[in-house]
Short mmCIF file of C-alpha atoms in Angstrom, two decimals:
data_model
loop_
_atom_site.label_atom_id
_atom_site.label_comp_id
_atom_site.label_asym_id
_atom_site.label_seq_id
_atom_site.Cartn_x
_atom_site.Cartn_y
_atom_site.Cartn_z
CA ASP A 25 -22.52 2.88 130.89
CA SER A 26 -20.75 -0.34 132.15
CA GLY A 27 -19.59 1.39 135.40
CA VAL A 28 -16.20 0.46 135.02
CA THR A 29 -13.70 3.35 134.49
CA GLN A 30 -10.50 3.38 132.36
CA THR A 31 -7.74 5.83 132.07
CA PRO A 32 -6.63 7.06 130.35
CA LYS A 33 -8.15 6.80 127.17
CA HIS A 34 -5.22 7.16 124.95
CA LEU A 35 -1.22 6.62 125.65
CA ILE A 36 1.11 7.52 122.79
CA THR A 37 4.92 6.48 124.05
CA ALA A 38 7.87 5.33 122.75
CA THR A 39 9.71 2.14 122.67
CA GLY A 40 11.47 1.24 125.92
CA GLN A 41 9.30 3.62 128.32
CA ARG A 42 6.78 2.27 130.65
CA VAL A 43 3.32 3.15 131.40
CA THR A 44 0.81 2.88 133.63
CA LEU A 45 -2.84 1.99 132.86
CA ARG A 46 -5.52 2.58 135.37
CA CYS A 47 -8.87 0.73 135.99
CA SER A 48 -12.13 1.32 138.35
CA PRO A 49 -14.02 -1.46 138.63
CA ARG A 50 -17.81 -1.22 139.12
CA SER A 51 -19.64 -0.35 142.79
CA GLY A 52 -19.12 -3.47 144.99
CA ASP A 53 -17.22 -5.32 142.10
CA LEU A 54 -13.94 -7.61 143.76
CA SER A 55 -12.50 -8.88 140.61
CA VAL A 56 -10.48 -7.23 137.75
CA TYR A 57 -9.39 -8.85 134.79
CA TRP A 58 -7.28 -7.61 132.23
CA TYR A 59 -7.23 -8.09 128.80
CA GLN A 60 -5.13 -6.79 125.77
CA GLN A 61 -7.10 -6.81 121.87
CA SER A 62 -4.64 -6.49 118.86
CA LEU A 63 -5.89 -6.69 115.33
CA ASP A 64 -4.28 -10.12 114.98
CA GLN A 65 -4.58 -11.84 118.11
CA GLY A 66 -7.97 -10.97 119.53
CA LEU A 67 -9.12 -10.29 123.38
CA GLN A 68 -6.19 -12.20 125.43
CA PHE A 69 -6.97 -12.53 129.03
CA LEU A 70 -3.69 -10.97 130.56
CA ILE A 71 -4.46 -11.30 134.35
CA GLN A 72 -7.09 -11.36 137.15
CA TYR A 73 -7.29 -10.08 140.83
CA TYR A 74 -9.73 -10.92 143.17
CA ASN A 75 -9.97 -8.38 146.28
CA GLY A 76 -6.25 -7.45 145.95
CA GLU A 77 -4.98 -11.39 145.22
CA GLU A 78 -3.99 -12.50 141.94
CA ARG A 79 -6.01 -15.51 141.36
CA ALA A 80 -5.48 -16.07 137.36
CA LYS A 81 -2.90 -15.71 134.97
CA GLY A 82 -3.23 -15.64 131.64
CA ASN A 83 -0.47 -14.18 128.49
CA ILE A 84 0.93 -11.52 130.51
CA LEU A 85 4.93 -10.71 129.21
CA GLU A 86 7.01 -10.71 131.89
CA ARG A 87 7.47 -7.20 131.03
CA PHE A 88 3.73 -6.53 132.02
CA SER A 89 2.74 -6.44 135.64
CA ALA A 90 -0.45 -5.58 137.68
CA GLN A 91 -1.67 -4.79 141.00
CA GLN A 92 -5.02 -4.45 143.13
CA PHE A 93 -5.12 -1.67 145.44
CA PRO A 94 -7.47 -1.98 148.61
CA ASP A 95 -9.99 0.06 147.40
CA LEU A 96 -10.51 -2.48 145.10
CA HIS A 97 -8.91 0.15 142.09
CA SER A 98 -6.48 -1.93 139.79
CA GLU A 99 -3.70 -0.77 137.87
CA LEU A 100 -1.66 -2.04 134.61
CA ASN A 101 1.85 -1.90 134.19
CA LEU A 102 3.76 -2.34 131.10
CA SER A 103 7.60 -1.52 130.67
CA SER A 104 10.24 -1.70 127.84
CA LEU A 105 7.85 -1.17 125.71
CA GLU A 106 7.73 -2.68 122.26
CA LEU A 107 6.21 -1.45 118.87
CA GLY A 108 4.01 -4.74 119.42
CA ASP A 109 2.38 -3.61 122.29
CA SER A 110 0.25 -1.14 120.63
CA ALA A 111 -3.10 -2.62 121.69
CA LEU A 112 -6.31 -1.49 122.88
CA TYR A 113 -6.11 -2.62 126.61
CA PHE A 114 -9.55 -3.62 128.84
CA CYS A 115 -10.41 -3.49 132.28
CA ALA A 116 -13.31 -5.71 133.32
CA SER A 117 -14.90 -6.48 136.95
CA SER A 118 -17.24 -8.91 138.01
CA ALA A 119 -18.55 -9.59 141.76
CA GLY A 120 -17.00 -12.99 142.09
CA GLY A 121 -13.98 -14.71 142.12
CA TYR A 122 -13.99 -18.20 141.32
CA SER A 123 -17.78 -18.33 140.74
CA ASN A 124 -19.15 -17.64 136.82
CA GLN A 125 -20.66 -14.10 137.22
CA PRO A 126 -20.63 -11.45 134.30
CA GLN A 127 -17.90 -9.45 133.31
CA HIS A 128 -18.47 -5.94 132.71
CA PHE A 129 -15.66 -4.24 130.53
CA GLY A 130 -14.20 -0.26 130.55
CA ASP A 131 -14.63 1.38 127.13
CA GLY A 132 -10.17 0.37 127.13
CA THR A 133 -7.23 2.64 127.03
CA ARG A 134 -5.58 2.74 123.42
CA LEU A 135 -1.90 2.21 123.76
CA SER A 136 0.60 3.95 120.96
CA ILE A 137 3.92 3.22 120.74
CA LEU A 138 6.43 5.39 118.52
CA GLY B 3 -5.48 -24.93 127.70
CA GLU B 4 -8.56 -24.31 126.21
CA ASN B 5 -9.16 -22.81 122.86
CA VAL B 6 -12.48 -21.46 121.36
CA GLU B 7 -13.40 -21.14 117.59
CA GLN B 8 -15.95 -19.07 116.19
CA HIS B 9 -17.34 -18.88 112.70
CA PRO B 10 -18.40 -17.36 110.45
CA SER B 11 -15.75 -14.33 110.76
CA THR B 12 -18.07 -12.12 108.55
CA LEU B 13 -21.76 -12.30 108.26
CA SER B 14 -23.94 -9.98 106.33
CA VAL B 15 -27.97 -10.35 106.46
CA GLN B 16 -30.73 -8.26 105.76
CA GLU B 17 -32.84 -6.15 108.42
CA GLY B 18 -35.27 -8.23 109.55
CA ASP B 19 -33.58 -11.75 108.76
CA SER B 20 -31.95 -13.87 111.59
CA ALA B 21 -28.09 -14.15 112.36
CA VAL B 22 -26.60 -17.04 113.75
CA ILE B 23 -22.98 -17.30 115.12
CA LYS B 24 -21.69 -20.42 116.38
CA CYS B 25 -18.80 -21.22 118.73
CA THR B 26 -16.83 -24.56 119.87
CA TYR B 27 -15.05 -24.92 122.77
CA SER B 28 -12.30 -27.51 123.46
CA ASP B 29 -11.84 -27.84 127.31
CA SER B 30 -15.05 -30.06 129.14
CA ALA B 31 -14.52 -28.24 132.04
CA SER B 32 -15.73 -25.02 130.94
CA ASN B 33 -19.02 -24.32 132.12
CA TYR B 34 -19.69 -20.54 131.11
CA PHE B 35 -20.20 -19.02 128.13
CA PRO B 36 -21.07 -15.51 127.71
CA TRP B 37 -21.33 -13.48 124.24
CA TYR B 38 -20.30 -9.87 124.06
CA LYS B 39 -21.18 -7.41 121.53
CA GLN B 40 -18.48 -4.52 120.91
CA GLU B 41 -19.64 -1.17 118.86
CA LEU B 42 -16.77 0.81 117.54
CA GLY B 43 -14.86 2.70 120.06
CA LYS B 44 -16.26 0.79 122.77
CA GLY B 45 -15.77 -2.29 125.18
CA PRO B 46 -17.07 -5.23 124.60
CA GLN B 47 -20.82 -5.56 125.97
CA LEU B 48 -22.58 -8.47 127.75
CA ILE B 49 -25.49 -9.43 126.18
CA ILE B 50 -26.45 -12.88 126.85
CA ASP B 51 -25.04 -15.35 129.13
CA ILE B 52 -25.49 -19.79 129.83
CA ARG B 53 -24.16 -22.02 131.63
CA SER B 54 -23.41 -25.49 131.52
CA ASN B 55 -26.55 -26.40 133.57
CA VAL B 56 -28.87 -24.95 131.20
CA GLY B 57 -29.38 -25.94 127.42
CA GLU B 58 -30.84 -22.96 125.85
CA LYS B 59 -31.54 -19.15 127.31
CA LYS B 60 -33.13 -16.57 125.50
CA ASP B 61 -33.59 -12.54 125.90
CA GLN B 62 -36.12 -10.60 123.52
CA ARG B 63 -34.50 -11.28 120.52
CA ILE B 64 -31.69 -13.05 121.51
CA ALA B 65 -31.12 -16.57 122.78
CA VAL B 66 -27.99 -19.14 122.99
CA THR B 67 -28.01 -22.68 123.09
CA LEU B 68 -25.44 -24.69 124.05
CA ASN B 69 -24.48 -28.62 123.27
CA LYS B 70 -22.45 -29.84 126.08
CA THR B 71 -21.60 -33.19 124.31
CA ALA B 72 -20.56 -31.74 121.33
CA LYS B 73 -18.74 -28.55 122.88
CA HIS B 74 -20.28 -25.99 120.75
CA PHE B 75 -22.74 -22.79 121.49
CA SER B 76 -24.80 -20.58 119.22
CA LEU B 77 -26.08 -17.07 119.39
CA HIS B 78 -29.09 -16.39 117.22
CA ILE B 79 -30.80 -12.95 116.63
CA THR B 80 -33.42 -12.65 115.43
CA GLU B 81 -35.47 -9.95 113.62
CA THR B 82 -31.97 -8.22 113.35
CA GLN B 83 -32.25 -4.40 113.01
CA PRO B 84 -29.07 -1.75 111.77
CA GLU B 85 -28.15 -1.40 115.20
CA ASP B 86 -27.05 -5.28 115.93
CA SER B 87 -24.19 -4.16 113.52
CA ALA B 88 -21.09 -4.90 115.83
CA VAL B 89 -18.81 -6.92 116.12
CA TYR B 90 -19.82 -10.06 118.17
CA PHE B 91 -17.30 -12.32 120.67
CA CYS B 92 -18.17 -15.66 122.60
CA ALA B 93 -16.14 -16.81 125.73
CA ALA B 94 -15.67 -20.08 127.53
CA SER B 95 -14.71 -20.24 131.46
CA ALA B 96 -14.34 -22.71 134.16
CA ASP B 97 -15.53 -21.18 137.09
CA GLY B 98 -14.73 -17.76 136.17
CA GLN B 99 -11.46 -17.94 135.58
CA ASN B 100 -9.22 -17.91 132.41
CA PHE B 101 -12.16 -16.29 130.17
CA VAL B 102 -10.69 -17.15 126.74
CA PHE B 103 -12.67 -15.40 123.80
CA GLY B 104 -13.39 -16.21 120.39
CA PRO B 105 -11.87 -14.48 117.33
CA GLY B 106 -14.99 -12.59 116.77
CA THR B 107 -18.01 -11.89 114.18
CA ARG B 108 -18.74 -8.87 112.42
CA LEU B 109 -22.15 -8.53 111.38
CA SER B 110 -23.40 -6.25 109.52
CA VAL B 111 -27.39 -5.48 108.90
CA LEU B 112 -27.94 -4.54 105.81
CA PRO B 113 -31.37 -1.94 105.71
#
């Protein structure tokens, strides 16, 4: 058990809809990272938050947004969903912001767009 | 930006043999190189990592080597066991940001 909790485990919705994925980091970790994993793209870094502030941005679409709350949990919001957004979405947490601290992953949310 | 290549994409070994997975990176600013193991239905699990000021690191049956000049690093698993079967990912990062992952290697350990 990594200590990172993601909810829900599965999400099925339709094109054009909006969903929110939730992540609770390990106790004491200040950084949260979001990744998308699809069969043909591997693990793609989306965005990082550190202690409530955005720290780094990767290949995140404009239809996607995230935030980290004062209690350090994070949410990833996906809107105007398309079939191609079907994927596993992982959250990871680490202790640091700029330092090379190990990341610990949750078990992901599987998003299926019908 | 950073690009990480990983080879082979699939690897089958007999139980007890060694397995080696190689990754190359492009950005000389990368200074942190973790390896992850992902089992079916689970998130990636960190198994070993190495920083750029170290050439080799070992943890029981697992070792990682880093060649900064050539920009490549490798995962070595000795005395493989069936429970080592999984997908393995390498990654590269500069100062804990923008982690770039390799495409993964599916390792099968045959009993």
